[in-house]
Amino acid sequence: MPTALITGATAGLGAAFARRLASDGFDLVLLARDTARLERSAAELRDRYGVDVEPLTADLSTDAGLEAAEERLRKGVDLLVNNAGFGQQGVYLNVPVADEVRMLRVHCEAVLRLTSAALPGMLERRKGGIINVASVAAFFSRGTYGASKAWVVSFSQAVMRDLGGRGVHVMALCPGFVRTEFHERAGMDVSGIPGLLWLDQNLVIDAGLRDLRRGVGVSVPGLQYKAIVGVGNLIPRGVADRLSSRAGRRFD
């Protein structure tokens, strides 16, 4: 059976990826910080889908966590989903610098190091895939979060160009608003976000896996978000950035 390693695997899109890939017959390596929650998730997936599930407790904002993830990836996986991430409770200059640096480590350094650990084995077998979960925020100015996700998109595109079609595909997945624990954990008040802008988790997963198979470099799930990104490229950058900065930026 193929094996997928998913970071941030016990909540939100990570948990949705785990369920979908298990239903597709993948054995799983689930990486997250909460050991008890990891073990519950692993047991549920084993019982429901009959696949092997390996829990891996690791905090990707630490050297030890990054090294544990790299060590497991060097043993070989068929699919890596770099999904771990978080939002900040506040805007730039209201957030401690240490928290911003932690975000960069999880969103950027972890994606770089885990991609680098997974690729050699994939290239040797001439097959495999990496999904780096970014965000529609990558295309607009939204503080450190948007900047880190813009880096994920640029990095993923650059890696694909450097690989030059060697049987392995790297893709940035850029969802918009998805109903998960993400906003609650960040203390964001999203009550003013129109219903049209909310995406179903399964739609995001379906679009991402389909686009990975098709060799798409940057996947933007949902027609509404494809339109938003397209229009954002046409209107003045300052106007687009002001609109983006207001959306979902109220904090409880």
mmCIF file with all atom_site columns, C-alpha atoms in Angstrom, residues 5-203:
data_model
loop_
_atom_site.group_PDB
_atom_site.id
_atom_site.type_symbol
_atom_site.label_atom_id
_atom_site.label_alt_id
_atom_site.label_comp_id
_atom_site.label_asym_id
_atom_site.label_entity_id
_atom_site.label_seq_id
_atom_site.pdbx_PDB_ins_code
_atom_site.Cartn_x
_atom_site.Cartn_y
_atom_site.Cartn_z
_atom_site.occupancy
_atom_site.B_iso_or_equiv
_atom_site.pdbx_formal_charge
_atom_site.auth_seq_id
_atom_site.auth_comp_id
_atom_site.auth_asym_id
_atom_site.auth_atom_id
_atom_site.pdbx_PDB_model_num
ATOM 1   C CA . LEU A 1 5   ? 2.614   11.481 5.941   1.00 0.00 ? 5   LEU A CA 1
ATOM 2   C CA . ILE A 1 6   ? 0.359   14.353 7.020   1.00 0.00 ? 6   ILE A CA 1
ATOM 3   C CA . THR A 1 7   ? 1.417   17.152 9.356   1.00 0.00 ? 7   THR A CA 1
ATOM 4   C CA . GLY A 1 8   ? -1.165  18.849 11.531  1.00 0.00 ? 8   GLY A CA 1
ATOM 5   C CA . ALA A 1 9   ? -3.099  15.636 11.077  1.00 0.00 ? 9   ALA A CA 1
ATOM 6   C CA . THR A 1 10  ? -5.568  15.622 13.967  1.00 0.00 ? 10  THR A CA 1
ATOM 7   C CA . ALA A 1 11  ? -7.661  18.692 13.130  1.00 0.00 ? 11  ALA A CA 1
ATOM 8   C CA . GLY A 1 12  ? -9.095  20.647 10.220  1.00 0.00 ? 12  GLY A CA 1
ATOM 9   C CA . LEU A 1 13  ? -7.800  19.922 6.749   1.00 0.00 ? 13  LEU A CA 1
ATOM 10  C CA . GLY A 1 14  ? -5.144  17.577 8.103   1.00 0.00 ? 14  GLY A CA 1
ATOM 11  C CA . ALA A 1 15  ? -7.772  15.304 9.640   1.00 0.00 ? 15  ALA A CA 1
ATOM 12  C CA . ALA A 1 16  ? -9.859  15.538 6.461   1.00 0.00 ? 16  ALA A CA 1
ATOM 13  C CA . PHE A 1 17  ? -6.853  14.527 4.364   1.00 0.00 ? 17  PHE A CA 1
ATOM 14  C CA . ALA A 1 18  ? -6.249  11.599 6.714   1.00 0.00 ? 18  ALA A CA 1
ATOM 15  C CA . ARG A 1 19  ? -9.815  10.326 6.358   1.00 0.00 ? 19  ARG A CA 1
ATOM 16  C CA . ARG A 1 20  ? -9.831  10.697 2.595   1.00 0.00 ? 20  ARG A CA 1
ATOM 17  C CA . LEU A 1 21  ? -6.444  9.056  2.043   1.00 0.00 ? 21  LEU A CA 1
ATOM 18  C CA . ALA A 1 22  ? -7.279  6.200  4.418   1.00 0.00 ? 22  ALA A CA 1
ATOM 19  C CA . SER A 1 23  ? -10.499 5.608  2.474   1.00 0.00 ? 23  SER A CA 1
ATOM 20  C CA . ASP A 1 24  ? -8.385  5.516  -0.702  1.00 0.00 ? 24  ASP A CA 1
ATOM 21  C CA . GLY A 1 25  ? -6.201  2.759  0.787   1.00 0.00 ? 25  GLY A CA 1
ATOM 22  C CA . PHE A 1 26  ? -3.180  4.736  1.987   1.00 0.00 ? 26  PHE A CA 1
ATOM 23  C CA . ASP A 1 27  ? -1.302  3.716  5.088   1.00 0.00 ? 27  ASP A CA 1
ATOM 24  C CA . LEU A 1 28  ? -0.749  6.833  7.167   1.00 0.00 ? 28  LEU A CA 1
ATOM 25  C CA . VAL A 1 29  ? 1.822   8.586  9.292   1.00 0.00 ? 29  VAL A CA 1
ATOM 26  C CA . LEU A 1 30  ? -0.012  11.211 11.334  1.00 0.00 ? 30  LEU A CA 1
ATOM 27  C CA . LEU A 1 31  ? 2.114   14.000 12.775  1.00 0.00 ? 31  LEU A CA 1
ATOM 28  C CA . ALA A 1 32  ? 0.853   16.425 15.426  1.00 0.00 ? 32  ALA A CA 1
ATOM 29  C CA . ARG A 1 33  ? 1.773   17.748 18.866  1.00 0.00 ? 33  ARG A CA 1
ATOM 30  C CA . ASP A 1 34  ? -0.992  16.188 20.998  1.00 0.00 ? 34  ASP A CA 1
ATOM 31  C CA . THR A 1 35  ? -0.113  12.530 21.659  1.00 0.00 ? 35  THR A CA 1
ATOM 32  C CA . ALA A 1 36  ? -3.477  11.568 23.155  1.00 0.00 ? 36  ALA A CA 1
ATOM 33  C CA . ARG A 1 37  ? -5.401  13.085 20.252  1.00 0.00 ? 37  ARG A CA 1
ATOM 34  C CA . LEU A 1 38  ? -3.022  11.464 17.766  1.00 0.00 ? 38  LEU A CA 1
ATOM 35  C CA . GLU A 1 39  ? -3.562  8.029  19.243  1.00 0.00 ? 39  GLU A CA 1
ATOM 36  C CA . ARG A 1 40  ? -7.350  8.450  19.220  1.00 0.00 ? 40  ARG A CA 1
ATOM 37  C CA . SER A 1 41  ? -7.275  9.549  15.586  1.00 0.00 ? 41  SER A CA 1
ATOM 38  C CA . ALA A 1 42  ? -4.988  6.676  14.636  1.00 0.00 ? 42  ALA A CA 1
ATOM 39  C CA . ALA A 1 43  ? -7.218  4.101  16.337  1.00 0.00 ? 43  ALA A CA 1
ATOM 40  C CA . GLU A 1 44  ? -10.362 5.468  14.682  1.00 0.00 ? 44  GLU A CA 1
ATOM 41  C CA . LEU A 1 45  ? -8.796  5.374  11.219  1.00 0.00 ? 45  LEU A CA 1
ATOM 42  C CA . ARG A 1 46  ? -7.426  1.849  11.703  1.00 0.00 ? 46  ARG A CA 1
ATOM 43  C CA . ASP A 1 47  ? -10.793 0.570  12.874  1.00 0.00 ? 47  ASP A CA 1
ATOM 44  C CA . ARG A 1 48  ? -12.805 2.276  10.155  1.00 0.00 ? 48  ARG A CA 1
ATOM 45  C CA . TYR A 1 49  ? -10.591 1.763  7.101   1.00 0.00 ? 49  TYR A CA 1
ATOM 46  C CA . GLY A 1 50  ? -8.353  -1.179 7.963   1.00 0.00 ? 50  GLY A CA 1
ATOM 47  C CA . VAL A 1 51  ? -5.112  0.654  7.150   1.00 0.00 ? 51  VAL A CA 1
ATOM 48  C CA . ASP A 1 52  ? -1.870  0.947  9.098   1.00 0.00 ? 52  ASP A CA 1
ATOM 49  C CA . VAL A 1 53  ? -1.634  4.242  10.965  1.00 0.00 ? 53  VAL A CA 1
ATOM 50  C CA . GLU A 1 54  ? 1.550   5.401  12.676  1.00 0.00 ? 54  GLU A CA 1
ATOM 51  C CA . PRO A 1 55  ? 1.220   8.320  15.109  1.00 0.00 ? 55  PRO A CA 1
ATOM 52  C CA . LEU A 1 56  ? 4.238   10.623 15.310  1.00 0.00 ? 56  LEU A CA 1
ATOM 53  C CA . THR A 1 57  ? 4.266   13.218 18.066  1.00 0.00 ? 57  THR A CA 1
ATOM 54  C CA . ALA A 1 58  ? 6.318   16.219 16.970  1.00 0.00 ? 58  ALA A CA 1
ATOM 55  C CA . ASP A 1 59  ? 6.251   19.993 17.366  1.00 0.00 ? 59  ASP A CA 1
ATOM 56  C CA . LEU A 1 60  ? 7.479   21.470 14.087  1.00 0.00 ? 60  LEU A CA 1
ATOM 57  C CA . SER A 1 61  ? 8.426   24.731 15.761  1.00 0.00 ? 61  SER A CA 1
ATOM 58  C CA . THR A 1 62  ? 11.277  22.908 17.540  1.00 0.00 ? 62  THR A CA 1
ATOM 59  C CA . ASP A 1 63  ? 14.520  21.337 16.322  1.00 0.00 ? 63  ASP A CA 1
ATOM 60  C CA . ALA A 1 64  ? 13.592  18.009 17.893  1.00 0.00 ? 64  ALA A CA 1
ATOM 61  C CA . GLY A 1 65  ? 10.225  17.953 16.149  1.00 0.00 ? 65  GLY A CA 1
ATOM 62  C CA . LEU A 1 66  ? 11.669  18.838 12.767  1.00 0.00 ? 66  LEU A CA 1
ATOM 63  C CA . GLU A 1 67  ? 14.386  16.213 13.101  1.00 0.00 ? 67  GLU A CA 1
ATOM 64  C CA . ALA A 1 68  ? 11.855  13.513 14.039  1.00 0.00 ? 68  ALA A CA 1
ATOM 65  C CA . ALA A 1 69  ? 9.776   14.347 10.961  1.00 0.00 ? 69  ALA A CA 1
ATOM 66  C CA . GLU A 1 70  ? 12.838  14.371 8.696   1.00 0.00 ? 70  GLU A CA 1
ATOM 67  C CA . GLU A 1 71  ? 14.003  11.008 10.036  1.00 0.00 ? 71  GLU A CA 1
ATOM 68  C CA . ARG A 1 72  ? 10.644  9.395  9.306   1.00 0.00 ? 72  ARG A CA 1
ATOM 69  C CA . LEU A 1 73  ? 10.433  10.893 5.821   1.00 0.00 ? 73  LEU A CA 1
ATOM 70  C CA . ARG A 1 74  ? 13.865  9.556  4.895   1.00 0.00 ? 74  ARG A CA 1
ATOM 71  C CA . LYS A 1 75  ? 12.477  6.046  5.431   1.00 0.00 ? 75  LYS A CA 1
ATOM 72  C CA . GLY A 1 76  ? 10.183  6.724  2.495   1.00 0.00 ? 76  GLY A CA 1
ATOM 73  C CA . VAL A 1 77  ? 6.629   7.893  1.829   1.00 0.00 ? 77  VAL A CA 1
ATOM 74  C CA . ASP A 1 78  ? 4.594   8.171  -1.360  1.00 0.00 ? 78  ASP A CA 1
ATOM 75  C CA . LEU A 1 79  ? 2.776   11.373 -0.447  1.00 0.00 ? 79  LEU A CA 1
ATOM 76  C CA . LEU A 1 80  ? 3.666   14.211 1.925   1.00 0.00 ? 80  LEU A CA 1
ATOM 77  C CA . VAL A 1 81  ? 1.008   16.717 2.974   1.00 0.00 ? 81  VAL A CA 1
ATOM 78  C CA . ASN A 1 82  ? 2.646   19.725 4.629   1.00 0.00 ? 82  ASN A CA 1
ATOM 79  C CA . ASN A 1 83  ? -0.481  20.980 6.354   1.00 0.00 ? 83  ASN A CA 1
ATOM 80  C CA . ALA A 1 84  ? 0.606   22.116 9.841   1.00 0.00 ? 84  ALA A CA 1
ATOM 81  C CA . GLY A 1 85  ? -0.048  25.784 10.464  1.00 0.00 ? 85  GLY A CA 1
ATOM 82  C CA . PHE A 1 86  ? -1.827  28.375 12.578  1.00 0.00 ? 86  PHE A CA 1
ATOM 83  C CA . GLY A 1 87  ? -3.033  31.967 12.638  1.00 0.00 ? 87  GLY A CA 1
ATOM 84  C CA . GLN A 1 88  ? -2.147  34.755 15.053  1.00 0.00 ? 88  GLN A CA 1
ATOM 85  C CA . GLN A 1 89  ? -4.503  36.473 17.487  1.00 0.00 ? 89  GLN A CA 1
ATOM 86  C CA . GLY A 1 90  ? -3.802  39.984 16.336  1.00 0.00 ? 90  GLY A CA 1
ATOM 87  C CA . VAL A 1 91  ? -2.188  41.981 13.553  1.00 0.00 ? 91  VAL A CA 1
ATOM 88  C CA . TYR A 1 92  ? 1.461   42.822 12.995  1.00 0.00 ? 92  TYR A CA 1
ATOM 89  C CA . LEU A 1 93  ? 3.094   44.770 15.868  1.00 0.00 ? 93  LEU A CA 1
ATOM 90  C CA . ASN A 1 94  ? 0.358   43.494 18.186  1.00 0.00 ? 94  ASN A CA 1
ATOM 91  C CA . VAL A 1 95  ? 1.831   39.994 17.977  1.00 0.00 ? 95  VAL A CA 1
ATOM 92  C CA . PRO A 1 96  ? 5.047   39.150 19.876  1.00 0.00 ? 96  PRO A CA 1
ATOM 93  C CA . VAL A 1 97  ? 8.016   38.731 17.554  1.00 0.00 ? 97  VAL A CA 1
ATOM 94  C CA . ALA A 1 98  ? 8.688   35.292 19.042  1.00 0.00 ? 98  ALA A CA 1
ATOM 95  C CA . ASP A 1 99  ? 5.217   34.156 17.891  1.00 0.00 ? 99  ASP A CA 1
ATOM 96  C CA . GLU A 1 100 ? 5.835   35.523 14.395  1.00 0.00 ? 100 GLU A CA 1
ATOM 97  C CA . VAL A 1 101 ? 9.158   33.677 14.219  1.00 0.00 ? 101 VAL A CA 1
ATOM 98  C CA . ARG A 1 102 ? 7.421   30.495 15.380  1.00 0.00 ? 102 ARG A CA 1
ATOM 99  C CA . MET A 1 103 ? 4.921   30.913 12.541  1.00 0.00 ? 103 MET A CA 1
ATOM 100 C CA . LEU A 1 104 ? 7.718   31.284 10.003  1.00 0.00 ? 104 LEU A CA 1
ATOM 101 C CA . ARG A 1 105 ? 9.363   28.175 11.345  1.00 0.00 ? 105 ARG A CA 1
ATOM 102 C CA . VAL A 1 106 ? 6.207   26.055 11.025  1.00 0.00 ? 106 VAL A CA 1
ATOM 103 C CA . HIS A 1 107 ? 4.965   27.548 7.740   1.00 0.00 ? 107 HIS A CA 1
ATOM 104 C CA . CYS A 1 108 ? 8.313   27.957 5.965   1.00 0.00 ? 108 CYS A CA 1
ATOM 105 C CA . GLU A 1 109 ? 11.252  26.145 7.566   1.00 0.00 ? 109 GLU A CA 1
ATOM 106 C CA . ALA A 1 110 ? 9.232   22.981 8.208   1.00 0.00 ? 110 ALA A CA 1
ATOM 107 C CA . VAL A 1 111 ? 7.922   22.937 4.626   1.00 0.00 ? 111 VAL A CA 1
ATOM 108 C CA . LEU A 1 112 ? 11.465  23.399 3.304   1.00 0.00 ? 112 LEU A CA 1
ATOM 109 C CA . ARG A 1 113 ? 13.046  20.769 5.507   1.00 0.00 ? 113 ARG A CA 1
ATOM 110 C CA . LEU A 1 114 ? 10.311  18.146 5.188   1.00 0.00 ? 114 LEU A CA 1
ATOM 111 C CA . THR A 1 115 ? 10.144  18.568 1.418   1.00 0.00 ? 115 THR A CA 1
ATOM 112 C CA . SER A 1 116 ? 13.927  18.194 1.266   1.00 0.00 ? 116 SER A CA 1
ATOM 113 C CA . ALA A 1 117 ? 13.779  15.044 3.393   1.00 0.00 ? 117 ALA A CA 1
ATOM 114 C CA . ALA A 1 118 ? 11.021  13.418 1.334   1.00 0.00 ? 118 ALA A CA 1
ATOM 115 C CA . LEU A 1 119 ? 12.203  14.195 -2.200  1.00 0.00 ? 119 LEU A CA 1
ATOM 116 C CA . PRO A 1 120 ? 15.364  12.059 -2.527  1.00 0.00 ? 120 PRO A CA 1
ATOM 117 C CA . GLY A 1 121 ? 13.478  8.791  -1.955  1.00 0.00 ? 121 GLY A CA 1
ATOM 118 C CA . MET A 1 122 ? 10.661  9.861  -4.263  1.00 0.00 ? 122 MET A CA 1
ATOM 119 C CA . LEU A 1 123 ? 13.098  10.828 -7.002  1.00 0.00 ? 123 LEU A CA 1
ATOM 120 C CA . GLU A 1 124 ? 14.938  7.535  -6.652  1.00 0.00 ? 124 GLU A CA 1
ATOM 121 C CA . ARG A 1 125 ? 11.640  5.680  -7.180  1.00 0.00 ? 125 ARG A CA 1
ATOM 122 C CA . ARG A 1 126 ? 10.559  8.249  -9.798  1.00 0.00 ? 126 ARG A CA 1
ATOM 123 C CA . LYS A 1 127 ? 7.148   8.611  -8.208  1.00 0.00 ? 127 LYS A CA 1
ATOM 124 C CA . GLY A 1 128 ? 5.511   10.497 -5.386  1.00 0.00 ? 128 GLY A CA 1
ATOM 125 C CA . GLY A 1 129 ? 3.846   13.761 -4.555  1.00 0.00 ? 129 GLY A CA 1
ATOM 126 C CA . ILE A 1 130 ? 4.002   16.654 -2.105  1.00 0.00 ? 130 ILE A CA 1
ATOM 127 C CA . ILE A 1 131 ? 1.102   18.954 -1.262  1.00 0.00 ? 131 ILE A CA 1
ATOM 128 C CA . ASN A 1 132 ? 2.168   22.128 0.507   1.00 0.00 ? 132 ASN A CA 1
ATOM 129 C CA . VAL A 1 133 ? -0.919  23.717 2.038   1.00 0.00 ? 133 VAL A CA 1
ATOM 130 C CA . ALA A 1 134 ? -0.790  27.472 1.520   1.00 0.00 ? 134 ALA A CA 1
ATOM 131 C CA . SER A 1 135 ? -3.778  29.844 1.340   1.00 0.00 ? 135 SER A CA 1
ATOM 132 C CA . VAL A 1 136 ? -5.563  32.347 -0.878  1.00 0.00 ? 136 VAL A CA 1
ATOM 133 C CA . ALA A 1 137 ? -3.961  34.844 1.525   1.00 0.00 ? 137 ALA A CA 1
ATOM 134 C CA . ALA A 1 138 ? -0.725  34.142 -0.361  1.00 0.00 ? 138 ALA A CA 1
ATOM 135 C CA . PHE A 1 139 ? -1.979  36.369 -3.189  1.00 0.00 ? 139 PHE A CA 1
ATOM 136 C CA . PHE A 1 140 ? -2.764  39.364 -0.960  1.00 0.00 ? 140 PHE A CA 1
ATOM 137 C CA . SER A 1 141 ? -1.050  41.269 1.859   1.00 0.00 ? 141 SER A CA 1
ATOM 138 C CA . ARG A 1 142 ? -2.089  39.755 5.196   1.00 0.00 ? 142 ARG A CA 1
ATOM 139 C CA . GLY A 1 143 ? 0.826   40.228 7.563   1.00 0.00 ? 143 GLY A CA 1
ATOM 140 C CA . THR A 1 144 ? 3.211   37.444 8.415   1.00 0.00 ? 144 THR A CA 1
ATOM 141 C CA . TYR A 1 145 ? 0.587   34.789 7.706   1.00 0.00 ? 145 TYR A CA 1
ATOM 142 C CA . GLY A 1 146 ? 0.050   35.904 4.104   1.00 0.00 ? 146 GLY A CA 1
ATOM 143 C CA . ALA A 1 147 ? 3.776   36.426 3.600   1.00 0.00 ? 147 ALA A CA 1
ATOM 144 C CA . SER A 1 148 ? 4.573   32.925 4.847   1.00 0.00 ? 148 SER A CA 1
ATOM 145 C CA . LYS A 1 149 ? 1.954   31.392 2.563   1.00 0.00 ? 149 LYS A CA 1
ATOM 146 C CA . ALA A 1 150 ? 3.262   33.415 -0.394  1.00 0.00 ? 150 ALA A CA 1
ATOM 147 C CA . TRP A 1 151 ? 6.643   31.838 0.323   1.00 0.00 ? 151 TRP A CA 1
ATOM 148 C CA . VAL A 1 152 ? 5.049   28.361 0.278   1.00 0.00 ? 152 VAL A CA 1
ATOM 149 C CA . VAL A 1 153 ? 3.558   29.043 -3.163  1.00 0.00 ? 153 VAL A CA 1
ATOM 150 C CA . SER A 1 154 ? 6.797   30.441 -4.589  1.00 0.00 ? 154 SER A CA 1
ATOM 151 C CA . PHE A 1 155 ? 8.877   27.637 -3.069  1.00 0.00 ? 155 PHE A CA 1
ATOM 152 C CA . SER A 1 156 ? 6.585   24.920 -4.419  1.00 0.00 ? 156 SER A CA 1
ATOM 153 C CA . GLN A 1 157 ? 6.703   26.398 -7.922  1.00 0.00 ? 157 GLN A CA 1
ATOM 154 C CA . ALA A 1 158 ? 10.476  26.734 -7.804  1.00 0.00 ? 158 ALA A CA 1
ATOM 155 C CA . VAL A 1 159 ? 10.946  23.130 -6.656  1.00 0.00 ? 159 VAL A CA 1
ATOM 156 C CA . MET A 1 160 ? 8.787   21.852 -9.508  1.00 0.00 ? 160 MET A CA 1
ATOM 157 C CA . ARG A 1 161 ? 10.798  23.839 -12.043 1.00 0.00 ? 161 ARG A CA 1
ATOM 158 C CA . ASP A 1 162 ? 14.041  22.446 -10.629 1.00 0.00 ? 162 ASP A CA 1
ATOM 159 C CA . LEU A 1 163 ? 12.737  18.856 -10.659 1.00 0.00 ? 163 LEU A CA 1
ATOM 160 C CA . GLY A 1 164 ? 12.054  19.131 -14.386 1.00 0.00 ? 164 GLY A CA 1
ATOM 161 C CA . GLY A 1 165 ? 9.517   16.303 -14.732 1.00 0.00 ? 165 GLY A CA 1
ATOM 162 C CA . ARG A 1 166 ? 11.179  13.394 -12.951 1.00 0.00 ? 166 ARG A CA 1
ATOM 163 C CA . GLY A 1 167 ? 8.038   11.559 -11.893 1.00 0.00 ? 167 GLY A CA 1
ATOM 164 C CA . VAL A 1 168 ? 7.457   13.559 -8.715  1.00 0.00 ? 168 VAL A CA 1
ATOM 165 C CA . HIS A 1 169 ? 4.997   16.431 -8.379  1.00 0.00 ? 169 HIS A CA 1
ATOM 166 C CA . VAL A 1 170 ? 5.035   19.276 -5.845  1.00 0.00 ? 170 VAL A CA 1
ATOM 167 C CA . MET A 1 171 ? 1.946   21.461 -5.560  1.00 0.00 ? 171 MET A CA 1
ATOM 168 C CA . ALA A 1 172 ? 0.778   24.421 -3.457  1.00 0.00 ? 172 ALA A CA 1
ATOM 169 C CA . LEU A 1 173 ? -2.833  24.098 -2.290  1.00 0.00 ? 173 LEU A CA 1
ATOM 170 C CA . CYS A 1 174 ? -4.472  27.493 -1.665  1.00 0.00 ? 174 CYS A CA 1
ATOM 171 C CA . PRO A 1 175 ? -7.889  27.259 -0.008  1.00 0.00 ? 175 PRO A CA 1
ATOM 172 C CA . GLY A 1 176 ? -9.942  30.213 1.204   1.00 0.00 ? 176 GLY A CA 1
ATOM 173 C CA . PHE A 1 177 ? -12.165 30.122 4.286   1.00 0.00 ? 177 PHE A CA 1
ATOM 174 C CA . VAL A 1 178 ? -12.821 26.535 5.402   1.00 0.00 ? 178 VAL A CA 1
ATOM 175 C CA . ARG A 1 179 ? -14.881 25.648 8.458   1.00 0.00 ? 179 ARG A CA 1
ATOM 176 C CA . THR A 1 180 ? -12.312 24.101 10.781  1.00 0.00 ? 180 THR A CA 1
ATOM 177 C CA . GLU A 1 181 ? -10.831 24.809 14.221  1.00 0.00 ? 181 GLU A CA 1
ATOM 178 C CA . PHE A 1 182 ? -8.300  27.174 12.604  1.00 0.00 ? 182 PHE A CA 1
ATOM 179 C CA . HIS A 1 183 ? -10.157 30.455 13.159  1.00 0.00 ? 183 HIS A CA 1
ATOM 180 C CA . GLU A 1 184 ? -11.335 29.580 16.658  1.00 0.00 ? 184 GLU A CA 1
ATOM 181 C CA . ARG A 1 185 ? -7.802  28.724 17.749  1.00 0.00 ? 185 ARG A CA 1
ATOM 182 C CA . ALA A 1 186 ? -6.554  32.053 16.394  1.00 0.00 ? 186 ALA A CA 1
ATOM 183 C CA . GLY A 1 187 ? -9.328  33.930 18.179  1.00 0.00 ? 187 GLY A CA 1
ATOM 184 C CA . MET A 1 188 ? -10.688 35.305 14.899  1.00 0.00 ? 188 MET A CA 1
ATOM 185 C CA . ASP A 1 189 ? -14.247 36.615 14.641  1.00 0.00 ? 189 ASP A CA 1
ATOM 186 C CA . VAL A 1 190 ? -15.450 35.315 11.277  1.00 0.00 ? 190 VAL A CA 1
ATOM 187 C CA . SER A 1 191 ? -19.141 36.051 11.829  1.00 0.00 ? 191 SER A CA 1
ATOM 188 C CA . GLY A 1 192 ? -19.057 38.669 9.073   1.00 0.00 ? 192 GLY A CA 1
ATOM 189 C CA . ILE A 1 193 ? -17.719 36.336 6.380   1.00 0.00 ? 193 ILE A CA 1
ATOM 190 C CA . PRO A 1 194 ? -20.459 35.721 3.768   1.00 0.00 ? 194 PRO A CA 1
ATOM 191 C CA . GLY A 1 195 ? -21.659 32.150 3.412   1.00 0.00 ? 195 GLY A CA 1
ATOM 192 C CA . LEU A 1 196 ? -20.583 32.142 -0.233  1.00 0.00 ? 196 LEU A CA 1
ATOM 193 C CA . LEU A 1 197 ? -16.946 32.325 0.836   1.00 0.00 ? 197 LEU A CA 1
ATOM 194 C CA . TRP A 1 198 ? -16.988 29.220 3.029   1.00 0.00 ? 198 TRP A CA 1
ATOM 195 C CA . LEU A 1 199 ? -15.637 26.025 1.473   1.00 0.00 ? 199 LEU A CA 1
ATOM 196 C CA . ASP A 1 200 ? -16.487 22.481 2.494   1.00 0.00 ? 200 ASP A CA 1
ATOM 197 C CA . GLN A 1 201 ? -13.469 20.484 3.675   1.00 0.00 ? 201 GLN A CA 1
ATOM 198 C CA . ASN A 1 202 ? -14.209 17.627 1.295   1.00 0.00 ? 202 ASN A CA 1
ATOM 199 C CA . LEU A 1 203 ? -14.370 20.000 -1.684  1.00 0.00 ? 203 LEU A CA 1
#
